[in-house]
Amino acid sequence: MVDFKKMREEKKQSVVVNPIEIFRRLPKPAGINDIYTSQAEVLEEWFQRRNERDIVIKLHTGGGKTLVGLLIAQSVMNETHEPVLYLCPTKQLVNQIAAKSNQYGISSIAYETGNPGFPQEFLASKSVLIAPYEALFNGRSKFGVVGRGKEVVKPGAIILDDAHVAYSRVRESFTLRVNRNDNSQKFDHLTNLFRKDFENLGKLGLFNDTITGREKYSILEVPYWAWQTHLTEVHEFLRKDADKDFPFAWPLIRDSFEYCHVLISEDTFVITPYFPLIDLIPAFAQCPKRIYMSATIADDSAIIRTFDANKASVSKPITSNSLAGVGERMILVPEWMKIKTDSQKSIKELAKWAAEDQKISTVILTPSRYFADLWKDVAQVVSGPEVLHSIRKLQTGQSKGPFAFANRYDGIDLPGDACRILIFANMPRGNNEYENYLANSFEESILNNTLAQKIEQGIGRGARGSGDYCVILLLGKDVLSWIVRPQNAKYLTRITRAQLTIGMDISQKITQPKEFEETILGCLNRNEDWVKYHAETLAELTEPDAVSIDQLEHAETERRALQLWRDGIFDKAATKLTRYCETAKELDNETVTAQAERQK
């Protein structure tokens, strides 16, 4: 046979930089003839803006953002001859993206934990390195950490896939946590250091009820003045066993205790910085191209708070108004129907009927193991390693479920017949003590943004792209009370807003249990009228997402003030915050006055 590999090597290859042209020259895997219009639009705009340091790319679920990211990676390598790092949330996704990359014909290598060095193909800019976030953001990172005396590996670009998940994951890398179950003596010692401080605040009862578990979900923040008084003592106490107890977090916060929140819950003592100190990771802080990709970011201010990204660039996210690649979702709300039955009981019966009688793959997402266990009479409750095993059963058709997962709103792909009915049961909580503390203590917008992201993530597990379809059941009075509030709509993406509007209209028209079942089967059996109604109405309802400049300015002010504080320029830090607050107050007053005038 003719040696085609040798012929390719001998042929003088022109270097292609435009990502769309790169795609055209790649061998196409089965089922992929061309890129979506939405992919082409964002790739073209990125190429025009590719010299900007921070760029946000938004593509809806099923919009093919993985291919977009890989084409950008190849473009950067071709143009700059510098290595590219592609980050994603989990090891499972690392392997999944690496497989897709090789399928597309883009050379990639999956990151290997425990390997002391880097693959030569990555360093030589021949292959994209695909890794979990924790590979870069940790105190012993192979890419280098300030103060550890190790050579810094600097990628020419870093692509952050599922960036909405990155916020909490990156914070976790900078968080030191003492768990009561792991070391009760250390937990007791640290919490008792602040007992007198809470007594002086008149909150000794709340302190005692929190650490004994009487207040189950209570999370206390140690007052900043109490923390400043005891931080040296805490530092010395933890330093003795830091290499053993906190090998990955300690190098990142050991010199920054004074810039940290300290939180106490029933079973955890937490030290976490106000914002992740990403300047300690030179590979990221000094990277010339950082691309944040997500299907579900509604408020991009978290990109600035977490990654210290440039506000001007973040305020101009790259997106597409095309509906190409959008999966079909019939979102129904049982609490909104005119059926006088116990919603929880009737949905349990429906889940069992769907999976066992109709052979329809059914999945239940819940916020915790407690809520998952409420489904154990009709579903298999799975956690830990069992989750991946159950997902494989669904993907291969070995089982139709129902499976109940606890707090697994991301990192699960259930395309096609792997999930046709998805039950989103009860409102989710934050990912960690810090997020739950913010949700319980501050303005609603902080909580609502977190909840919206989890809702987007959760209902996006089913319909994964063009031609895919899924019925979503939103269950629980807490879910209903959140989605019916008009002010919460701005936290959801335009696709979800439109599909939720369609689903609410349908739900209100359902009056009988039989009609409920028939409506679900109408979607799953591909009723022609439903398919046309969804497509036509979705096109009419969708409109571009607005960018909240105020939120971006707020985040930038906080970030700049923290940096001034860390640099020892205390007066300027205080002045910056004061001026922003005064300006914001003036704007709020003007808004209230304008609203009052309109009402007259």
Tab-separated table of C-alpha atoms in Angstrom, residues 99-468:
chain	number	residue	atom	x	y	z
A	99	ALA	CA	-11.614	11.075	22.964
A	100	LYS	CA	-13.634	13.720	21.096
A	101	SER	CA	-10.462	15.616	20.230
A	102	ASN	CA	-8.859	12.592	18.647
A	103	GLN	CA	-12.128	11.806	16.873
A	104	TYR	CA	-12.073	15.291	15.335
A	105	GLY	CA	-8.451	14.828	14.296
A	106	ILE	CA	-7.015	17.327	16.777
A	107	SER	CA	-4.089	15.876	18.688
A	108	SER	CA	-4.546	15.910	22.464
A	109	ILE	CA	-3.180	14.287	25.612
A	110	ALA	CA	-5.075	13.599	28.835
A	111	TYR	CA	-3.346	14.850	31.997
A	112	GLU	CA	-1.934	12.062	34.173
A	113	THR	CA	-1.953	12.525	37.935
A	114	GLY	CA	1.271	11.403	39.577
A	115	ASN	CA	3.431	11.885	36.503
A	116	PRO	CA	6.214	14.309	37.599
A	117	GLY	CA	6.674	15.893	34.180
A	118	PHE	CA	4.724	16.971	31.125
A	119	PRO	CA	4.341	15.156	27.809
A	120	GLN	CA	6.813	16.396	25.219
A	121	GLU	CA	4.008	16.758	22.677
A	122	PHE	CA	2.378	19.371	24.941
A	123	LEU	CA	5.582	21.299	25.591
A	124	ALA	CA	6.400	21.232	21.871
A	125	SER	CA	2.925	22.634	21.042
A	126	LYS	CA	2.000	19.531	19.059
A	127	SER	CA	-0.882	18.390	21.283
A	128	VAL	CA	-3.422	20.074	23.546
A	129	LEU	CA	-3.098	19.070	27.203
A	130	ILE	CA	-6.538	18.362	28.667
A	131	ALA	CA	-6.653	18.472	32.451
A	132	PRO	CA	-9.012	18.993	35.406
A	133	TYR	CA	-8.970	22.422	37.057
A	134	GLU	CA	-7.231	20.978	40.104
A	135	ALA	CA	-4.177	20.108	38.007
A	136	LEU	CA	-3.383	23.798	37.572
A	137	PHE	CA	-4.913	25.342	40.680
A	138	ASN	CA	-3.225	23.659	43.629
A	139	GLY	CA	-0.367	24.454	45.977
A	140	ARG	CA	1.888	21.801	44.459
A	141	SER	CA	0.990	22.456	40.838
A	142	LYS	CA	3.443	21.072	38.286
A	143	PHE	CA	2.921	24.323	36.397
A	144	GLY	CA	4.625	26.204	39.240
A	145	VAL	CA	3.555	28.158	42.326
A	146	VAL	CA	4.968	31.442	43.607
A	147	GLY	CA	7.386	30.801	46.479
A	148	ARG	CA	8.040	27.120	45.766
A	149	GLY	CA	11.183	27.640	43.659
A	150	LYS	CA	9.983	25.437	40.824
A	151	GLU	CA	10.286	26.273	37.138
A	152	VAL	CA	7.082	27.801	35.794
A	153	VAL	CA	5.482	26.262	32.726
A	154	LYS	CA	3.605	28.997	30.859
A	155	PRO	CA	0.976	27.970	28.300
A	156	GLY	CA	0.292	30.289	25.385
A	157	ALA	CA	-3.424	29.915	26.058
A	158	ILE	CA	-5.686	28.392	28.683
A	159	ILE	CA	-9.213	27.332	27.753
A	160	LEU	CA	-11.654	26.959	30.640
A	161	ASP	CA	-14.526	24.689	29.661
A	162	ASP	CA	-17.706	24.750	31.771
A	163	ALA	CA	-16.413	27.948	33.348
A	164	HIS	CA	-19.534	28.246	35.511
A	165	VAL	CA	-18.329	25.177	37.423
A	166	ALA	CA	-14.808	26.568	37.697
A	167	TYR	CA	-15.744	29.277	40.201
A	168	SER	CA	-16.376	26.953	43.121
A	169	ARG	CA	-13.677	24.473	42.063
A	170	VAL	CA	-10.967	27.135	41.938
A	171	ARG	CA	-12.041	28.532	45.311
A	172	GLU	CA	-11.829	25.036	46.757
A	173	SER	CA	-8.176	24.863	45.705
A	174	PHE	CA	-7.470	27.906	47.877
A	175	THR	CA	-9.575	26.697	50.807
A	176	LEU	CA	-8.218	25.084	53.961
A	177	ARG	CA	-10.754	22.861	55.684
A	178	VAL	CA	-10.544	21.108	59.087
A	179	ASN	CA	-13.222	18.408	59.208
A	180	ARG	CA	-14.539	17.270	62.549
A	181	ASN	CA	-14.846	13.682	61.325
A	182	ASP	CA	-11.160	13.608	60.335
A	183	ASN	CA	-9.734	15.359	63.379
A	184	SER	CA	-12.160	16.218	66.144
A	185	GLN	CA	-9.415	17.554	68.466
A	186	LYS	CA	-8.241	20.155	65.949
A	187	PHE	CA	-11.810	21.119	65.135
A	188	ASP	CA	-12.666	21.581	68.817
A	189	HIS	CA	-9.491	23.558	69.494
A	190	LEU	CA	-10.034	25.952	66.582
A	191	THR	CA	-13.719	26.569	67.184
A	192	ASN	CA	-13.235	27.102	70.913
A	193	LEU	CA	-10.688	29.839	70.218
A	194	PHE	CA	-13.618	31.999	69.118
A	195	ARG	CA	-16.211	31.017	71.717
A	196	LYS	CA	-15.558	34.155	73.793
A	197	ASP	CA	-15.850	36.373	70.720
A	198	PHE	CA	-19.319	35.032	69.918
A	199	GLU	CA	-20.265	35.406	73.580
A	200	ASN	CA	-19.232	39.069	73.432
A	201	LEU	CA	-21.470	39.475	70.377
A	202	GLY	CA	-24.398	37.997	72.267
A	203	LYS	CA	-24.434	34.942	69.978
A	204	LEU	CA	-23.075	32.231	72.252
A	205	GLY	CA	-26.330	30.286	71.986
A	206	LEU	CA	-26.183	30.295	68.189
A	207	PHE	CA	-22.501	29.316	68.328
A	208	ASN	CA	-23.242	26.342	70.607
A	209	ASP	CA	-26.251	25.213	68.556
A	210	THR	CA	-24.195	25.423	65.354
A	211	ILE	CA	-21.246	23.309	66.451
A	212	THR	CA	-23.485	20.755	68.190
A	213	GLY	CA	-25.675	20.379	65.116
A	214	ARG	CA	-28.913	21.657	66.614
A	215	GLU	CA	-28.917	24.358	63.910
A	216	LYS	CA	-28.383	21.881	61.097
A	217	TYR	CA	-27.598	24.263	58.233
A	218	SER	CA	-26.177	27.161	60.201
A	219	ILE	CA	-22.840	28.599	59.043
A	220	LEU	CA	-21.135	31.289	61.119
A	221	GLU	CA	-18.493	33.717	59.963
A	222	VAL	CA	-15.862	34.566	62.572
A	223	PRO	CA	-15.903	38.386	63.034
A	224	TYR	CA	-12.957	39.923	61.184
A	225	TRP	CA	-11.604	41.614	64.335
A	226	ALA	CA	-11.634	38.281	66.190
A	227	TRP	CA	-9.866	36.610	63.267
A	228	GLN	CA	-7.184	39.332	63.136
A	229	THR	CA	-6.582	38.767	66.864
A	230	HIS	CA	-6.172	34.989	66.627
A	231	LEU	CA	-4.828	34.411	63.117
A	232	THR	CA	-1.173	34.120	64.180
A	233	GLU	CA	-2.120	31.557	66.812
A	234	VAL	CA	-4.202	29.612	64.282
A	235	HIS	CA	-1.390	29.807	61.723
A	236	GLU	CA	1.158	28.318	64.129
A	237	PHE	CA	-1.285	25.652	65.255
A	238	LEU	CA	-1.994	24.483	61.685
A	239	ARG	CA	1.558	24.909	60.360
A	240	LYS	CA	2.928	21.965	62.349
A	241	ASP	CA	1.029	19.352	60.328
A	242	ALA	CA	0.288	21.410	57.214
A	243	ASP	CA	2.257	19.209	54.805
A	244	LYS	CA	0.255	16.190	55.936
A	245	ASP	CA	-3.152	17.755	56.514
A	246	PHE	CA	-3.323	20.426	53.776
A	247	PRO	CA	-0.600	19.659	51.198
A	248	PHE	CA	-2.370	21.368	48.291
A	249	ALA	CA	-4.080	24.322	50.007
A	250	TRP	CA	-1.421	25.416	52.523
A	251	PRO	CA	1.134	26.848	50.025
A	252	LEU	CA	-1.623	29.002	48.502
A	253	ILE	CA	-2.944	30.698	51.656
A	254	ARG	CA	-0.196	30.391	54.283
A	255	ASP	CA	0.872	34.007	53.687
A	256	SER	CA	-2.626	35.406	53.234
A	257	PHE	CA	-4.563	34.520	56.374
A	258	GLU	CA	-5.483	38.162	56.948
A	259	TYR	CA	-7.327	38.263	53.587
A	260	CYS	CA	-9.560	35.311	54.417
A	261	HIS	CA	-13.058	34.529	55.594
A	262	VAL	CA	-13.271	32.048	58.472
A	263	LEU	CA	-16.441	29.968	58.641
A	264	ILE	CA	-17.711	27.509	61.228
A	265	SER	CA	-20.372	24.879	60.625
A	266	GLU	CA	-21.493	21.804	62.518
A	267	ASP	CA	-18.602	19.711	61.235
A	268	THR	CA	-16.131	22.032	59.493
A	269	PHE	CA	-13.730	24.886	60.261
A	270	VAL	CA	-13.008	26.699	56.989
A	271	ILE	CA	-10.423	29.303	55.959
A	272	THR	CA	-11.006	30.655	52.450
A	273	PRO	CA	-9.736	33.867	50.804
A	274	TYR	CA	-12.063	36.719	49.861
A	275	PHE	CA	-11.194	35.900	46.246
A	276	PRO	CA	-8.942	33.146	44.869
A	277	LEU	CA	-5.357	34.453	44.891
A	278	ILE	CA	-4.719	33.457	41.289
A	279	ASP	CA	-1.562	35.591	41.059
A	280	LEU	CA	0.123	32.743	42.982
A	281	ILE	CA	-0.298	30.540	39.883
A	282	PRO	CA	1.944	32.278	37.293
A	283	ALA	CA	0.922	29.915	34.505
A	284	PHE	CA	-2.577	31.390	34.724
A	285	ALA	CA	-1.863	34.899	35.983
A	286	GLN	CA	0.665	35.557	33.203
A	287	CYS	CA	-1.087	33.661	30.435
A	288	PRO	CA	-1.600	35.906	27.358
A	289	LYS	CA	-4.853	34.221	26.230
A	290	ARG	CA	-7.576	33.011	28.581
A	291	ILE	CA	-10.841	31.774	27.077
A	292	TYR	CA	-13.847	31.120	29.331
A	293	MET	CA	-16.471	28.851	27.750
A	294	SER	CA	-19.867	28.089	29.188
A	295	ALA	CA	-23.423	27.274	28.259
A	296	THR	CA	-24.918	28.607	31.462
A	297	ILE	CA	-23.253	31.814	32.640
A	298	ALA	CA	-25.923	34.462	33.176
A	299	ASP	CA	-23.885	36.809	35.399
A	300	ASP	CA	-20.283	37.051	34.220
A	301	SER	CA	-19.119	39.084	37.223
A	302	ALA	CA	-17.930	35.818	38.807
A	303	ILE	CA	-15.274	35.596	36.084
A	304	ILE	CA	-13.795	38.876	37.332
A	305	ARG	CA	-14.073	37.936	41.003
A	306	THR	CA	-12.538	34.507	40.511
A	307	PHE	CA	-9.967	35.062	37.774
A	308	ASP	CA	-9.305	38.826	37.931
A	309	ALA	CA	-10.297	39.022	34.269
A	310	ASN	CA	-10.417	42.265	32.291
A	311	LYS	CA	-13.813	43.953	32.626
A	312	ALA	CA	-13.780	45.521	29.149
A	313	SER	CA	-13.329	42.121	27.499
A	314	VAL	CA	-15.766	40.301	29.777
A	315	SER	CA	-18.442	42.923	29.039
A	316	LYS	CA	-18.395	41.793	25.387
A	317	PRO	CA	-19.036	38.033	25.501
A	318	ILE	CA	-18.982	36.170	22.214
A	319	THR	CA	-22.292	34.455	21.594
A	320	SER	CA	-24.717	33.539	18.819
A	321	ASN	CA	-28.406	34.119	18.329
A	322	SER	CA	-28.652	30.972	16.230
A	323	LEU	CA	-30.803	28.136	17.590
A	324	ALA	CA	-28.774	25.518	15.694
A	325	GLY	CA	-27.898	22.655	18.017
A	326	VAL	CA	-30.517	23.512	20.658
A	327	GLY	CA	-32.049	20.411	22.182
A	328	GLU	CA	-35.801	20.150	22.613
A	329	ARG	CA	-36.976	20.274	26.241
A	330	MET	CA	-40.564	20.044	27.413
A	331	ILE	CA	-40.302	21.597	30.885
A	332	LEU	CA	-43.392	20.783	32.973
A	333	VAL	CA	-44.249	21.984	36.491
A	334	PRO	CA	-46.626	19.602	38.311
A	335	GLU	CA	-47.289	22.169	41.063
A	336	TRP	CA	-48.669	24.472	38.359
A	337	MET	CA	-51.139	21.885	37.036
A	338	LYS	CA	-54.805	21.719	37.989
A	339	ILE	CA	-54.541	18.166	39.254
A	340	LYS	CA	-55.627	17.685	42.851
A	341	THR	CA	-53.149	15.000	43.898
A	342	ASP	CA	-50.033	14.649	46.029
A	343	SER	CA	-47.372	15.839	43.555
A	344	GLN	CA	-44.535	13.859	45.140
A	345	LYS	CA	-46.564	10.643	45.208
A	346	SER	CA	-47.935	11.045	41.688
A	347	ILE	CA	-44.503	11.813	40.216
A	348	LYS	CA	-43.054	8.758	41.967
A	349	GLU	CA	-45.748	6.626	40.361
A	350	LEU	CA	-45.046	8.264	37.018
A	351	ALA	CA	-41.278	7.626	37.319
A	352	LYS	CA	-41.894	3.950	38.020
A	353	TRP	CA	-44.462	3.695	35.199
A	354	ALA	CA	-42.107	5.390	32.735
A	355	ALA	CA	-39.031	3.280	33.485
A	356	GLU	CA	-40.653	-0.107	34.101
A	357	ASP	CA	-43.799	-0.105	31.941
A	358	GLN	CA	-42.887	2.273	29.112
A	359	LYS	CA	-39.133	1.497	29.092
A	360	ILE	CA	-38.341	5.221	29.175
A	361	SER	CA	-34.985	6.089	30.771
A	362	THR	CA	-35.672	8.190	33.861
A	363	VAL	CA	-33.309	10.177	36.093
A	364	ILE	CA	-33.965	12.109	39.308
A	365	LEU	CA	-31.673	14.945	40.414
A	366	THR	CA	-31.807	16.001	44.071
A	367	PRO	CA	-29.800	18.502	46.150
A	368	SER	CA	-28.580	16.036	48.793
A	369	ARG	CA	-28.503	12.407	49.884
A	370	TYR	CA	-31.388	13.157	52.263
A	371	PHE	CA	-33.646	14.204	49.369
A	372	ALA	CA	-32.369	11.367	47.168
A	373	ASP	CA	-33.350	8.826	49.818
A	374	LEU	CA	-36.955	10.069	49.596
A	375	TRP	CA	-37.071	8.315	46.212
A	376	LYS	CA	-35.620	4.965	47.280
A	377	ASP	CA	-39.048	3.267	47.207
A	378	VAL	CA	-39.198	3.703	43.415
A	379	ALA	CA	-35.613	4.460	42.348
A	380	GLN	CA	-32.071	3.253	42.902
A	381	VAL	CA	-30.216	5.894	44.925
A	382	VAL	CA	-26.591	6.025	43.788
A	383	SER	CA	-23.523	7.951	44.927
A	384	GLY	CA	-19.736	7.866	44.665
A	385	PRO	CA	-18.295	5.366	42.135
A	386	GLU	CA	-21.801	3.967	41.580
A	387	VAL	CA	-22.752	7.155	39.707
A	388	LEU	CA	-20.479	6.499	36.724
A	389	HIS	CA	-21.534	2.855	36.638
A	390	SER	CA	-25.207	3.884	36.580
A	391	ILE	CA	-24.573	6.476	33.866
A	392	ARG	CA	-22.934	3.815	31.698
A	393	LYS	CA	-25.982	1.579	32.189
A	394	LEU	CA	-28.223	4.398	30.962
A	395	GLN	CA	-25.939	5.268	28.051
A	396	THR	CA	-25.708	1.658	26.862
A	397	GLY	CA	-29.384	0.885	27.439
A	398	GLN	CA	-28.704	-1.779	30.081
A	399	SER	CA	-31.104	-0.003	32.434
A	400	LYS	CA	-33.897	2.544	32.200
A	401	GLY	CA	-33.676	3.472	35.888
A	402	PRO	CA	-35.085	5.289	37.666
A	403	PHE	CA	-31.800	6.444	39.207
A	404	ALA	CA	-31.698	9.156	41.887
A	405	PHE	CA	-28.492	11.235	42.060
A	406	ALA	CA	-27.563	13.564	44.922
A	407	ASN	CA	-26.009	16.936	44.077
A	408	ARG	CA	-24.829	15.901	40.612
A	409	TYR	CA	-25.916	18.857	38.483
A	410	ASP	CA	-22.839	18.878	36.249
A	411	GLY	CA	-20.390	16.442	34.710
A	412	ILE	CA	-23.130	13.989	33.681
A	413	ASP	CA	-23.905	13.568	29.983
A	414	LEU	CA	-27.090	11.663	29.186
A	415	PRO	CA	-27.756	12.157	25.477
A	416	GLY	CA	-30.396	10.431	23.404
A	417	ASP	CA	-32.160	7.461	24.991
A	418	ALA	CA	-29.902	7.659	28.055
A	419	CYS	CA	-32.394	10.127	29.566
A	420	ARG	CA	-35.842	10.922	28.219
A	421	ILE	CA	-37.469	11.963	31.509
A	422	LEU	CA	-35.491	14.046	33.989
A	423	ILE	CA	-37.029	14.922	37.340
A	424	PHE	CA	-35.480	17.985	38.968
A	425	ALA	CA	-36.616	17.540	42.575
A	426	ASN	CA	-36.243	20.381	45.106
A	427	MET	CA	-34.024	23.447	44.938
A	428	PRO	CA	-30.265	22.904	45.104
A	429	ARG	CA	-27.868	24.378	47.635
A	430	GLY	CA	-24.395	25.878	47.263
A	431	ASN	CA	-21.330	23.773	46.503
A	432	ASN	CA	-19.555	24.540	49.777
A	433	GLU	CA	-19.749	26.364	53.109
A	434	TYR	CA	-18.754	29.679	51.526
A	435	GLU	CA	-21.554	29.638	48.939
A	436	ASN	CA	-24.130	28.549	51.504
A	437	TYR	CA	-22.981	31.269	53.883
A	438	LEU	CA	-23.394	33.925	51.171
A	439	ALA	CA	-26.794	32.543	50.254
A	440	ASN	CA	-27.963	32.712	53.864
A	441	SER	CA	-26.457	36.088	54.713
A	442	PHE	CA	-26.473	38.464	51.778
A	443	GLU	CA	-28.674	39.916	49.087
A	444	GLU	CA	-30.888	37.635	47.045
A	445	SER	CA	-28.954	38.182	43.819
A	446	ILE	CA	-26.005	36.195	45.151
A	447	LEU	CA	-28.245	33.258	46.011
A	448	ASN	CA	-30.293	33.519	42.821
A	449	ASN	CA	-27.282	33.514	40.550
A	450	THR	CA	-26.014	30.310	42.187
A	451	LEU	CA	-29.439	28.673	42.021
A	452	ALA	CA	-29.912	29.643	38.376
A	453	GLN	CA	-26.579	28.100	37.435
A	454	LYS	CA	-27.499	24.828	39.127
A	455	ILE	CA	-30.925	24.774	37.489
A	456	GLU	CA	-29.299	25.345	34.098
A	457	GLN	CA	-26.735	22.634	34.766
A	458	GLY	CA	-29.319	20.159	36.026
A	459	ILE	CA	-31.915	20.461	33.288
A	460	GLY	CA	-29.112	20.416	30.725
A	461	ARG	CA	-28.175	16.808	31.549
A	462	GLY	CA	-30.849	15.384	29.246
A	463	ALA	CA	-31.270	16.951	25.790
A	464	ARG	CA	-27.645	17.349	24.731
A	465	GLY	CA	-27.875	18.771	21.244
A	466	SER	CA	-29.651	19.131	17.934
A	467	GLY	CA	-32.232	16.404	17.388
A	468	ASP	CA	-32.197	15.371	21.052
